[in-house]
Amino acid sequence: MSNQRTHYVTTSDGVTIGGTVHGEGPPLVFLQGGIGDGDIDWHRVAGHLTSQFTCYLPSLRGRGLSGDHPDLSSGRIIDDAVAYIDSIRETTGLVGWSGGASWALAAAARSDVVTGVAPFEPGILSLADEQVQAVIGNAVARTGELAARGNLTAAARAFASFPFNDEEIAVAEDAGYFEAAGRYVPKLLNLLQQVMESEDPTADPAVLGAISAPVVVLLGSDTKPFFTASARYVTDHVPNARIRVIPGAGHAAPLTHPEALAKALTEVFAPAQKPA
């Protein structure tokens, strides 16, 4: 991607949240998922959008260009997202993947500058049944075991065994995704612990009901039932929300179907940018 810049904001507790910036046009902010960072997760998609949008790719605390801090609670992460979005000082579209999709929804409920939200497969943990909870628990435990042995690439892959299917894991492996994200596994484990100990704001109908911007929940046609149930929960509780399906995609669409996902994002956000 050409014309790369950076954008930073300092949060209320003194942490610098930074991200690379690519392209020209109306701003879109992309919130990362749990495994990688802003660039690792989103550069493939952003590469298809830079002729139409300015793409901001911020990272979580302790990742990418952002400063480190032990507080990775859901509330703090959402505060960081709102601070970053508001610092752009323009009306902004908001995108997120997985955990980042949930944080995007919560941030949209609090920011007046968000003109639209396109969360890709938010996961609402309170909707997980016993079987899904067991799968998540096993993935986290295996991730911790491998991290303790120093095998961080394998640890990142182990965590992905919950949201990704086998084909997606193979594509991510070939693309070097787990190797690139492996250094963040200790941050991931810390994040998971704190997120599971804090309340999920996207499970609160009052939070979702406070979102005034239009929401298009992006969903892979081949994703796991947990993410389909989460998408339906969002559209049931957000006043102006609908689901847009990405054919042939699963949870790893930012890696496996970046062009299709970029096309969907263009359809979501380009109409809102046309002059009246």
PDB file of C-alpha atoms in Angstrom:
ATOM      1  CA  MET A   1       0.000   0.000   0.000  1.00  0.00           C
ATOM      2  CA  SER A   2       1.311   3.431  -0.959  1.00  0.00           C
ATOM      3  CA  ASN A   3       1.091   6.771   0.802  1.00  0.00           C
ATOM      4  CA  GLN A   4       1.457   5.302   4.299  1.00  0.00           C
ATOM      5  CA  ARG A   5       1.325   7.631   7.305  1.00  0.00           C
ATOM      6  CA  THR A   6       0.712   7.157  11.010  1.00  0.00           C
ATOM      7  CA  HIS A   7      -1.833   8.518  13.468  1.00  0.00           C
ATOM      8  CA  TYR A   8      -1.562   8.517  17.264  1.00  0.00           C
ATOM      9  CA  VAL A   9      -3.693   9.534  20.230  1.00  0.00           C
ATOM     10  CA  THR A  10      -2.863   9.605  23.931  1.00  0.00           C
ATOM     11  CA  THR A  11      -5.565   8.066  26.108  1.00  0.00           C
ATOM     12  CA  SER A  12      -6.896   9.389  29.408  1.00  0.00           C
ATOM     13  CA  ASP A  13      -4.500   7.091  31.298  1.00  0.00           C
ATOM     14  CA  GLY A  14      -1.475   8.204  29.284  1.00  0.00           C
ATOM     15  CA  VAL A  15      -1.114   5.337  26.798  1.00  0.00           C
ATOM     16  CA  THR A  16      -0.293   6.073  23.165  1.00  0.00           C
ATOM     17  CA  ILE A  17      -2.546   4.257  20.694  1.00  0.00           C
ATOM     18  CA  GLY A  18      -1.030   4.265  17.236  1.00  0.00           C
ATOM     19  CA  GLY A  19      -1.814   2.941  13.815  1.00  0.00           C
ATOM     20  CA  THR A  20      -0.680   3.136  10.233  1.00  0.00           C
ATOM     21  CA  VAL A  21      -2.806   5.154   7.812  1.00  0.00           C
ATOM     22  CA  HIS A  22      -3.222   4.288   4.137  1.00  0.00           C
ATOM     23  CA  GLY A  23      -5.002   5.815   1.151  1.00  0.00           C
ATOM     24  CA  GLU A  24      -7.077   8.875   0.446  1.00  0.00           C
ATOM     25  CA  GLY A  25     -10.763   9.603   0.897  1.00  0.00           C
ATOM     26  CA  PRO A  26     -13.333   9.455   3.702  1.00  0.00           C
ATOM     27  CA  PRO A  27     -11.930   7.819   6.852  1.00  0.00           C
ATOM     28  CA  LEU A  28     -12.529   4.222   7.878  1.00  0.00           C
ATOM     29  CA  VAL A  29     -11.141   2.942  11.195  1.00  0.00           C
ATOM     30  CA  PHE A  30     -10.412  -0.797  11.384  1.00  0.00           C
ATOM     31  CA  LEU A  31     -10.291  -2.440  14.829  1.00  0.00           C
ATOM     32  CA  GLN A  32      -8.196  -5.595  15.007  1.00  0.00           C
ATOM     33  CA  GLY A  33      -9.190  -9.011  16.284  1.00  0.00           C
ATOM     34  CA  GLY A  34      -7.599 -10.703  19.270  1.00  0.00           C
ATOM     35  CA  ILE A  35      -4.659 -12.478  17.645  1.00  0.00           C
ATOM     36  CA  GLY A  36      -2.653  -9.989  15.588  1.00  0.00           C
ATOM     37  CA  ASP A  37      -2.379  -6.217  15.348  1.00  0.00           C
ATOM     38  CA  GLY A  38      -3.949  -3.568  13.158  1.00  0.00           C
ATOM     39  CA  ASP A  39      -1.667  -4.164  10.186  1.00  0.00           C
ATOM     40  CA  ILE A  40      -1.404  -7.935  10.447  1.00  0.00           C
ATOM     41  CA  ASP A  41      -5.181  -8.294  10.593  1.00  0.00           C
ATOM     42  CA  TRP A  42      -6.305  -5.685   8.081  1.00  0.00           C
ATOM     43  CA  HIS A  43      -3.620  -4.818   5.516  1.00  0.00           C
ATOM     44  CA  ARG A  44      -4.940  -7.318   2.963  1.00  0.00           C
ATOM     45  CA  VAL A  45      -8.416  -5.772   3.043  1.00  0.00           C
ATOM     46  CA  ALA A  46      -7.202  -2.184   3.252  1.00  0.00           C
ATOM     47  CA  GLY A  47      -5.077  -2.712   0.160  1.00  0.00           C
ATOM     48  CA  HIS A  48      -8.270  -2.971  -1.893  1.00  0.00           C
ATOM     49  CA  LEU A  49      -9.752   0.225  -0.413  1.00  0.00           C
ATOM     50  CA  THR A  50      -7.020   2.849  -0.461  1.00  0.00           C
ATOM     51  CA  SER A  51      -8.168   4.404  -3.725  1.00  0.00           C
ATOM     52  CA  GLN A  52     -11.499   5.290  -2.115  1.00  0.00           C
ATOM     53  CA  PHE A  53     -10.929   5.610   1.636  1.00  0.00           C
ATOM     54  CA  THR A  54      -8.358   6.686   4.191  1.00  0.00           C
ATOM     55  CA  CYS A  55      -7.835   3.481   6.182  1.00  0.00           C
ATOM     56  CA  TYR A  56      -6.709   3.786   9.808  1.00  0.00           C
ATOM     57  CA  LEU A  57      -5.291   0.562  11.300  1.00  0.00           C
ATOM     58  CA  PRO A  58      -4.756   1.118  15.054  1.00  0.00           C
ATOM     59  CA  SER A  59      -3.449  -1.633  17.317  1.00  0.00           C
ATOM     60  CA  LEU A  60      -4.350  -2.685  20.829  1.00  0.00           C
ATOM     61  CA  ARG A  61      -2.160  -1.743  23.780  1.00  0.00           C
ATOM     62  CA  GLY A  62       1.185  -3.492  23.607  1.00  0.00           C
ATOM     63  CA  ARG A  63       0.915  -4.247  19.891  1.00  0.00           C
ATOM     64  CA  GLY A  64       1.954  -2.573  16.667  1.00  0.00           C
ATOM     65  CA  LEU A  65       2.624   1.128  17.136  1.00  0.00           C
ATOM     66  CA  SER A  66       0.737   1.355  20.438  1.00  0.00           C
ATOM     67  CA  GLY A  67       2.284   1.742  23.864  1.00  0.00           C
ATOM     68  CA  ASP A  68       2.012  -0.981  26.465  1.00  0.00           C
ATOM     69  CA  HIS A  69      -0.138  -1.092  29.607  1.00  0.00           C
ATOM     70  CA  PRO A  70      -1.389  -3.968  31.793  1.00  0.00           C
ATOM     71  CA  ASP A  71      -5.041  -2.837  31.687  1.00  0.00           C
ATOM     72  CA  LEU A  72      -6.691  -4.751  28.820  1.00  0.00           C
ATOM     73  CA  SER A  73     -10.224  -4.812  30.197  1.00  0.00           C
ATOM     74  CA  SER A  74     -13.128  -4.441  27.782  1.00  0.00           C
ATOM     75  CA  GLY A  75     -13.979  -0.993  29.117  1.00  0.00           C
ATOM     76  CA  ARG A  76     -10.430   0.252  28.662  1.00  0.00           C
ATOM     77  CA  ILE A  77     -10.144  -1.119  25.116  1.00  0.00           C
ATOM     78  CA  ILE A  78     -13.406   0.571  24.170  1.00  0.00           C
ATOM     79  CA  ASP A  79     -12.215   3.843  25.727  1.00  0.00           C
ATOM     80  CA  ASP A  80      -9.070   3.577  23.594  1.00  0.00           C
ATOM     81  CA  ALA A  81     -11.122   2.989  20.446  1.00  0.00           C
ATOM     82  CA  VAL A  82     -13.383   5.979  21.133  1.00  0.00           C
ATOM     83  CA  ALA A  83     -10.360   8.206  21.817  1.00  0.00           C
ATOM     84  CA  TYR A  84      -8.709   7.136  18.554  1.00  0.00           C
ATOM     85  CA  ILE A  85     -11.868   7.581  16.477  1.00  0.00           C
ATOM     86  CA  ASP A  86     -12.650  10.985  17.951  1.00  0.00           C
ATOM     87  CA  SER A  87      -9.051  12.177  17.440  1.00  0.00           C
ATOM     88  CA  ILE A  88      -9.455  11.956  13.662  1.00  0.00           C
ATOM     89  CA  ARG A  89     -11.847  14.918  13.934  1.00  0.00           C
ATOM     90  CA  GLU A  90     -13.984  13.822  11.021  1.00  0.00           C
ATOM     91  CA  THR A  91     -17.099  11.719  10.650  1.00  0.00           C
ATOM     92  CA  THR A  92     -15.830   8.175  10.323  1.00  0.00           C
ATOM     93  CA  GLY A  93     -16.889   4.701   9.310  1.00  0.00           C
ATOM     94  CA  LEU A  94     -15.985   1.937  11.748  1.00  0.00           C
ATOM     95  CA  VAL A  95     -15.009  -1.665  11.001  1.00  0.00           C
ATOM     96  CA  GLY A  96     -13.939  -4.482  13.329  1.00  0.00           C
ATOM     97  CA  TRP A  97     -13.103  -8.179  13.195  1.00  0.00           C
ATOM     98  CA  SER A  98     -14.187 -10.679  15.871  1.00  0.00           C
ATOM     99  CA  GLY A  99     -13.393  -9.075  19.235  1.00  0.00           C
ATOM    100  CA  GLY A 100     -12.720  -5.853  17.356  1.00  0.00           C
ATOM    101  CA  ALA A 101     -16.213  -6.084  15.867  1.00  0.00           C
ATOM    102  CA  SER A 102     -17.693  -6.173  19.368  1.00  0.00           C
ATOM    103  CA  TRP A 103     -15.525  -3.243  20.477  1.00  0.00           C
ATOM    104  CA  ALA A 104     -16.591  -1.329  17.365  1.00  0.00           C
ATOM    105  CA  LEU A 105     -20.246  -1.717  18.293  1.00  0.00           C
ATOM    106  CA  ALA A 106     -19.640  -0.558  21.858  1.00  0.00           C
ATOM    107  CA  ALA A 107     -17.563   2.400  20.622  1.00  0.00           C
ATOM    108  CA  ALA A 108     -20.271   3.390  18.155  1.00  0.00           C
ATOM    109  CA  ALA A 109     -22.744   3.613  21.025  1.00  0.00           C
ATOM    110  CA  ARG A 110     -20.534   6.299  22.605  1.00  0.00           C
ATOM    111  CA  SER A 111     -19.093   8.300  19.691  1.00  0.00           C
ATOM    112  CA  ASP A 112     -20.984  11.017  17.847  1.00  0.00           C
ATOM    113  CA  VAL A 113     -18.665  10.933  14.822  1.00  0.00           C
ATOM    114  CA  VAL A 114     -19.352   7.344  13.703  1.00  0.00           C
ATOM    115  CA  THR A 115     -21.516   7.445  10.578  1.00  0.00           C
ATOM    116  CA  GLY A 116     -21.784   3.690  10.074  1.00  0.00           C
ATOM    117  CA  VAL A 117     -20.502   0.407  11.504  1.00  0.00           C
ATOM    118  CA  ALA A 118     -19.560  -2.787   9.660  1.00  0.00           C
ATOM    119  CA  PRO A 119     -18.598  -5.359  12.309  1.00  0.00           C
ATOM    120  CA  PHE A 120     -17.299  -8.598  10.795  1.00  0.00           C
ATOM    121  CA  GLU A 121     -18.465 -11.531  12.934  1.00  0.00           C
ATOM    122  CA  PRO A 122     -18.624 -10.182  16.487  1.00  0.00           C
ATOM    123  CA  GLY A 123     -18.650 -12.966  19.061  1.00  0.00           C
ATOM    124  CA  ILE A 124     -20.913 -12.529  22.082  1.00  0.00           C
ATOM    125  CA  LEU A 125     -19.608 -14.979  24.661  1.00  0.00           C
ATOM    126  CA  SER A 126     -22.829 -15.059  26.695  1.00  0.00           C
ATOM    127  CA  LEU A 127     -24.468 -16.756  23.687  1.00  0.00           C
ATOM    128  CA  ALA A 128     -21.984 -19.651  23.733  1.00  0.00           C
ATOM    129  CA  ASP A 129     -23.559 -22.967  24.722  1.00  0.00           C
ATOM    130  CA  GLU A 130     -21.719 -25.596  26.760  1.00  0.00           C
ATOM    131  CA  GLN A 131     -20.171 -27.186  23.689  1.00  0.00           C
ATOM    132  CA  VAL A 132     -18.834 -23.874  22.379  1.00  0.00           C
ATOM    133  CA  GLN A 133     -17.590 -22.926  25.847  1.00  0.00           C
ATOM    134  CA  ALA A 134     -15.674 -26.214  25.985  1.00  0.00           C
ATOM    135  CA  VAL A 135     -14.116 -25.599  22.566  1.00  0.00           C
ATOM    136  CA  ILE A 136     -13.054 -22.095  23.598  1.00  0.00           C
ATOM    137  CA  GLY A 137     -11.694 -23.368  26.905  1.00  0.00           C
ATOM    138  CA  ASN A 138      -9.668 -26.099  25.220  1.00  0.00           C
ATOM    139  CA  ALA A 139      -8.263 -23.659  22.654  1.00  0.00           C
ATOM    140  CA  VAL A 140      -7.203 -21.200  25.353  1.00  0.00           C
ATOM    141  CA  ALA A 141      -5.658 -23.962  27.482  1.00  0.00           C
ATOM    142  CA  ARG A 142      -3.671 -25.326  24.536  1.00  0.00           C
ATOM    143  CA  THR A 143      -2.548 -21.817  23.639  1.00  0.00           C
ATOM    144  CA  GLY A 144      -1.245 -21.343  27.180  1.00  0.00           C
ATOM    145  CA  GLU A 145       0.577 -24.681  27.158  1.00  0.00           C
ATOM    146  CA  LEU A 146       2.385 -23.945  23.905  1.00  0.00           C
ATOM    147  CA  ALA A 147       3.226 -20.400  24.974  1.00  0.00           C
ATOM    148  CA  ALA A 148       4.757 -21.734  28.180  1.00  0.00           C
ATOM    149  CA  ARG A 149       7.050 -23.901  26.033  1.00  0.00           C
ATOM    150  CA  GLY A 150       8.061 -20.871  23.987  1.00  0.00           C
ATOM    151  CA  ASN A 151       6.319 -22.061  20.808  1.00  0.00           C
ATOM    152  CA  LEU A 152       4.440 -18.850  20.108  1.00  0.00           C
ATOM    153  CA  THR A 153       3.604 -19.517  16.451  1.00  0.00           C
ATOM    154  CA  ALA A 154       1.971 -22.823  17.363  1.00  0.00           C
ATOM    155  CA  ALA A 155       0.233 -21.115  20.280  1.00  0.00           C
ATOM    156  CA  ALA A 156      -1.364 -18.528  17.962  1.00  0.00           C
ATOM    157  CA  ARG A 157      -2.450 -21.352  15.660  1.00  0.00           C
ATOM    158  CA  ALA A 158      -3.945 -23.253  18.592  1.00  0.00           C
ATOM    159  CA  PHE A 159      -6.112 -20.328  19.606  1.00  0.00           C
ATOM    160  CA  ALA A 160      -7.327 -19.930  16.012  1.00  0.00           C
ATOM    161  CA  SER A 161      -8.659 -23.497  16.112  1.00  0.00           C
ATOM    162  CA  PHE A 162     -11.763 -22.119  17.800  1.00  0.00           C
ATOM    163  CA  PRO A 163     -12.893 -19.443  15.315  1.00  0.00           C
ATOM    164  CA  PHE A 164     -11.200 -20.744  12.129  1.00  0.00           C
ATOM    165  CA  ASN A 165     -11.939 -23.951  10.252  1.00  0.00           C
ATOM    166  CA  ASP A 166      -9.162 -26.255   9.034  1.00  0.00           C
ATOM    167  CA  GLU A 167      -9.021 -24.716   5.550  1.00  0.00           C
ATOM    168  CA  GLU A 168      -8.742 -21.217   7.005  1.00  0.00           C
ATOM    169  CA  ILE A 169      -5.966 -22.313   9.349  1.00  0.00           C
ATOM    170  CA  ALA A 170      -4.039 -23.683   6.361  1.00  0.00           C
ATOM    171  CA  VAL A 171      -4.456 -20.404   4.434  1.00  0.00           C
ATOM    172  CA  ALA A 172      -3.418 -18.359   7.475  1.00  0.00           C
ATOM    173  CA  GLU A 173      -0.413 -20.626   7.988  1.00  0.00           C
ATOM    174  CA  ASP A 174       0.704 -20.249   4.382  1.00  0.00           C
ATOM    175  CA  ALA A 175       0.289 -16.469   4.604  1.00  0.00           C
ATOM    176  CA  GLY A 176       2.566 -16.302   7.647  1.00  0.00           C
ATOM    177  CA  TYR A 177      -0.225 -14.973   9.849  1.00  0.00           C
ATOM    178  CA  PHE A 178       0.541 -17.087  12.913  1.00  0.00           C
ATOM    179  CA  GLU A 179       4.268 -16.502  12.665  1.00  0.00           C
ATOM    180  CA  ALA A 180       3.693 -12.738  12.482  1.00  0.00           C
ATOM    181  CA  ALA A 181       1.164 -12.749  15.343  1.00  0.00           C
ATOM    182  CA  GLY A 182       3.034 -15.199  17.579  1.00  0.00           C
ATOM    183  CA  ARG A 183       4.878 -12.457  19.462  1.00  0.00           C
ATOM    184  CA  TYR A 184       1.532 -11.188  20.742  1.00  0.00           C
ATOM    185  CA  VAL A 185       0.411 -14.471  22.322  1.00  0.00           C
ATOM    186  CA  PRO A 186       1.302 -13.353  25.886  1.00  0.00           C
ATOM    187  CA  LYS A 187      -0.791 -10.218  25.258  1.00  0.00           C
ATOM    188  CA  LEU A 188      -3.589 -12.384  23.863  1.00  0.00           C
ATOM    189  CA  LEU A 189      -3.684 -14.583  26.947  1.00  0.00           C
ATOM    190  CA  ASN A 190      -3.716 -11.539  29.224  1.00  0.00           C
ATOM    191  CA  LEU A 191      -6.458  -9.987  27.101  1.00  0.00           C
ATOM    192  CA  LEU A 192      -8.592 -13.129  27.225  1.00  0.00           C
ATOM    193  CA  GLN A 193      -8.322 -13.349  30.990  1.00  0.00           C
ATOM    194  CA  GLN A 194      -9.350  -9.736  31.495  1.00  0.00           C
ATOM    195  CA  VAL A 195     -12.130  -9.789  28.901  1.00  0.00           C
ATOM    196  CA  MET A 196     -13.644 -12.913  30.442  1.00  0.00           C
ATOM    197  CA  GLU A 197     -13.542 -11.271  33.883  1.00  0.00           C
ATOM    198  CA  SER A 198     -15.295  -8.112  32.669  1.00  0.00           C
ATOM    199  CA  GLU A 199     -18.788  -7.552  31.333  1.00  0.00           C
ATOM    200  CA  ASP A 200     -19.332  -7.746  27.583  1.00  0.00           C
ATOM    201  CA  PRO A 201     -21.068  -4.486  26.643  1.00  0.00           C
ATOM    202  CA  THR A 202     -22.326  -5.908  23.348  1.00  0.00           C
ATOM    203  CA  ALA A 203     -24.377  -8.434  25.308  1.00  0.00           C
ATOM    204  CA  ASP A 204     -26.286  -5.512  26.850  1.00  0.00           C
ATOM    205  CA  PRO A 205     -29.384  -4.615  24.804  1.00  0.00           C
ATOM    206  CA  ALA A 206     -29.190  -1.066  26.186  1.00  0.00           C
ATOM    207  CA  VAL A 207     -25.715  -0.569  24.669  1.00  0.00           C
ATOM    208  CA  LEU A 208     -26.769  -1.943  21.294  1.00  0.00           C
ATOM    209  CA  GLY A 209     -29.963   0.076  21.424  1.00  0.00           C
ATOM    210  CA  ALA A 210     -27.945   3.265  21.900  1.00  0.00           C
ATOM    211  CA  ILE A 211     -26.253   2.919  18.488  1.00  0.00           C
ATOM    212  CA  SER A 212     -27.768   5.541  16.215  1.00  0.00           C
ATOM    213  CA  ALA A 213     -25.517   4.904  13.204  1.00  0.00           C
ATOM    214  CA  PRO A 214     -26.592   2.270  10.673  1.00  0.00           C
ATOM    215  CA  VAL A 215     -24.987  -1.131  11.251  1.00  0.00           C
ATOM    216  CA  VAL A 216     -24.303  -3.808   8.643  1.00  0.00           C
ATOM    217  CA  VAL A 217     -23.086  -6.986  10.328  1.00  0.00           C
ATOM    218  CA  LEU A 218     -20.804  -8.818   7.909  1.00  0.00           C
ATOM    219  CA  LEU A 219     -21.023 -12.593   8.168  1.00  0.00           C
ATOM    220  CA  GLY A 220     -19.297 -15.415   6.307  1.00  0.00           C
ATOM    221  CA  SER A 221     -21.689 -17.909   4.744  1.00  0.00           C
ATOM    222  CA  ASP A 222     -19.476 -20.775   5.961  1.00  0.00           C
ATOM    223  CA  THR A 223     -18.809 -19.513   9.476  1.00  0.00           C
ATOM    224  CA  LYS A 224     -19.543 -21.346  12.706  1.00  0.00           C
ATOM    225  CA  PRO A 225     -23.049 -21.222  14.251  1.00  0.00           C
ATOM    226  CA  PHE A 226     -21.823 -19.198  17.250  1.00  0.00           C
ATOM    227  CA  PHE A 227     -20.971 -16.233  15.021  1.00  0.00           C
ATOM    228  CA  THR A 228     -24.269 -16.518  13.147  1.00  0.00           C
ATOM    229  CA  ALA A 229     -26.135 -16.419  16.470  1.00  0.00           C
ATOM    230  CA  SER A 230     -24.080 -13.401  17.561  1.00  0.00           C
ATOM    231  CA  ALA A 231     -24.856 -11.558  14.321  1.00  0.00           C
ATOM    232  CA  ARG A 232     -28.560 -12.176  14.740  1.00  0.00           C
ATOM    233  CA  TYR A 233     -28.417 -10.970  18.333  1.00  0.00           C
ATOM    234  CA  VAL A 234     -26.883  -7.694  17.170  1.00  0.00           C
ATOM    235  CA  THR A 235     -29.475  -7.124  14.456  1.00  0.00           C
ATOM    236  CA  ASP A 236     -32.257  -7.964  16.923  1.00  0.00           C
ATOM    237  CA  HIS A 237     -31.125  -5.201  19.313  1.00  0.00           C
ATOM    238  CA  VAL A 238     -29.619  -2.424  17.156  1.00  0.00           C
ATOM    239  CA  PRO A 239     -32.348  -0.129  15.789  1.00  0.00           C
ATOM    240  CA  ASN A 240     -30.954   0.186  12.242  1.00  0.00           C
ATOM    241  CA  ALA A 241     -29.090  -3.038  11.533  1.00  0.00           C
ATOM    242  CA  ARG A 242     -28.991  -5.786   8.956  1.00  0.00           C
ATOM    243  CA  ILE A 243     -26.770  -8.741   8.009  1.00  0.00           C
ATOM    244  CA  ARG A 244     -24.703  -8.854   4.812  1.00  0.00           C
ATOM    245  CA  VAL A 245     -23.351 -12.322   3.946  1.00  0.00           C
ATOM    246  CA  ILE A 246     -19.917 -12.850   2.367  1.00  0.00           C
ATOM    247  CA  PRO A 247     -20.308 -15.947   0.137  1.00  0.00           C
ATOM    248  CA  GLY A 248     -17.863 -18.773   0.737  1.00  0.00           C
ATOM    249  CA  ALA A 249     -16.169 -17.069   3.692  1.00  0.00           C
ATOM    250  CA  GLY A 250     -15.684 -18.139   7.271  1.00  0.00           C
ATOM    251  CA  HIS A 251     -14.356 -16.249  10.291  1.00  0.00           C
ATOM    252  CA  ALA A 252     -10.953 -15.701   8.686  1.00  0.00           C
ATOM    253  CA  ALA A 253     -12.324 -13.694   5.749  1.00  0.00           C
ATOM    254  CA  PRO A 254      -9.889 -10.774   6.270  1.00  0.00           C
ATOM    255  CA  LEU A 255      -7.176 -13.330   5.415  1.00  0.00           C
ATOM    256  CA  THR A 256      -8.960 -15.655   2.993  1.00  0.00           C
ATOM    257  CA  HIS A 257     -11.422 -13.339   1.205  1.00  0.00           C
ATOM    258  CA  PRO A 258      -9.973  -9.817   1.501  1.00  0.00           C
ATOM    259  CA  GLU A 259     -11.227  -8.637  -1.892  1.00  0.00           C
ATOM    260  CA  ALA A 260     -14.790  -9.839  -1.251  1.00  0.00           C
ATOM    261  CA  LEU A 261     -14.760  -8.239   2.175  1.00  0.00           C
ATOM    262  CA  ALA A 262     -13.425  -4.981   0.726  1.00  0.00           C
ATOM    263  CA  LYS A 263     -16.186  -5.012  -1.882  1.00  0.00           C
ATOM    264  CA  ALA A 264     -18.798  -5.417   0.855  1.00  0.00           C
ATOM    265  CA  LEU A 265     -17.266  -2.540   2.824  1.00  0.00           C
ATOM    266  CA  THR A 266     -17.337  -0.336  -0.264  1.00  0.00           C
ATOM    267  CA  GLU A 267     -21.021  -1.117  -0.708  1.00  0.00           C
ATOM    268  CA  VAL A 268     -21.680  -0.296   2.936  1.00  0.00           C
ATOM    269  CA  PHE A 269     -19.757   2.965   3.171  1.00  0.00           C
ATOM    270  CA  ALA A 270     -19.545   4.457  -0.338  1.00  0.00           C
ATOM    271  CA  PRO A 271     -23.244   5.380  -0.612  1.00  0.00           C
ATOM    272  CA  ALA A 272     -23.026   7.375   2.622  1.00  0.00           C
ATOM    273  CA  GLN A 273     -20.121   9.359   1.172  1.00  0.00           C
ATOM    274  CA  LYS A 274     -21.897  10.508  -2.006  1.00  0.00           C
ATOM    275  CA  PRO A 275     -22.977  14.152  -2.065  1.00  0.00           C
ATOM    276  CA  ALA A 276     -26.688  14.786  -1.700  1.00  0.00           C
TER     277      ALA A 276
END
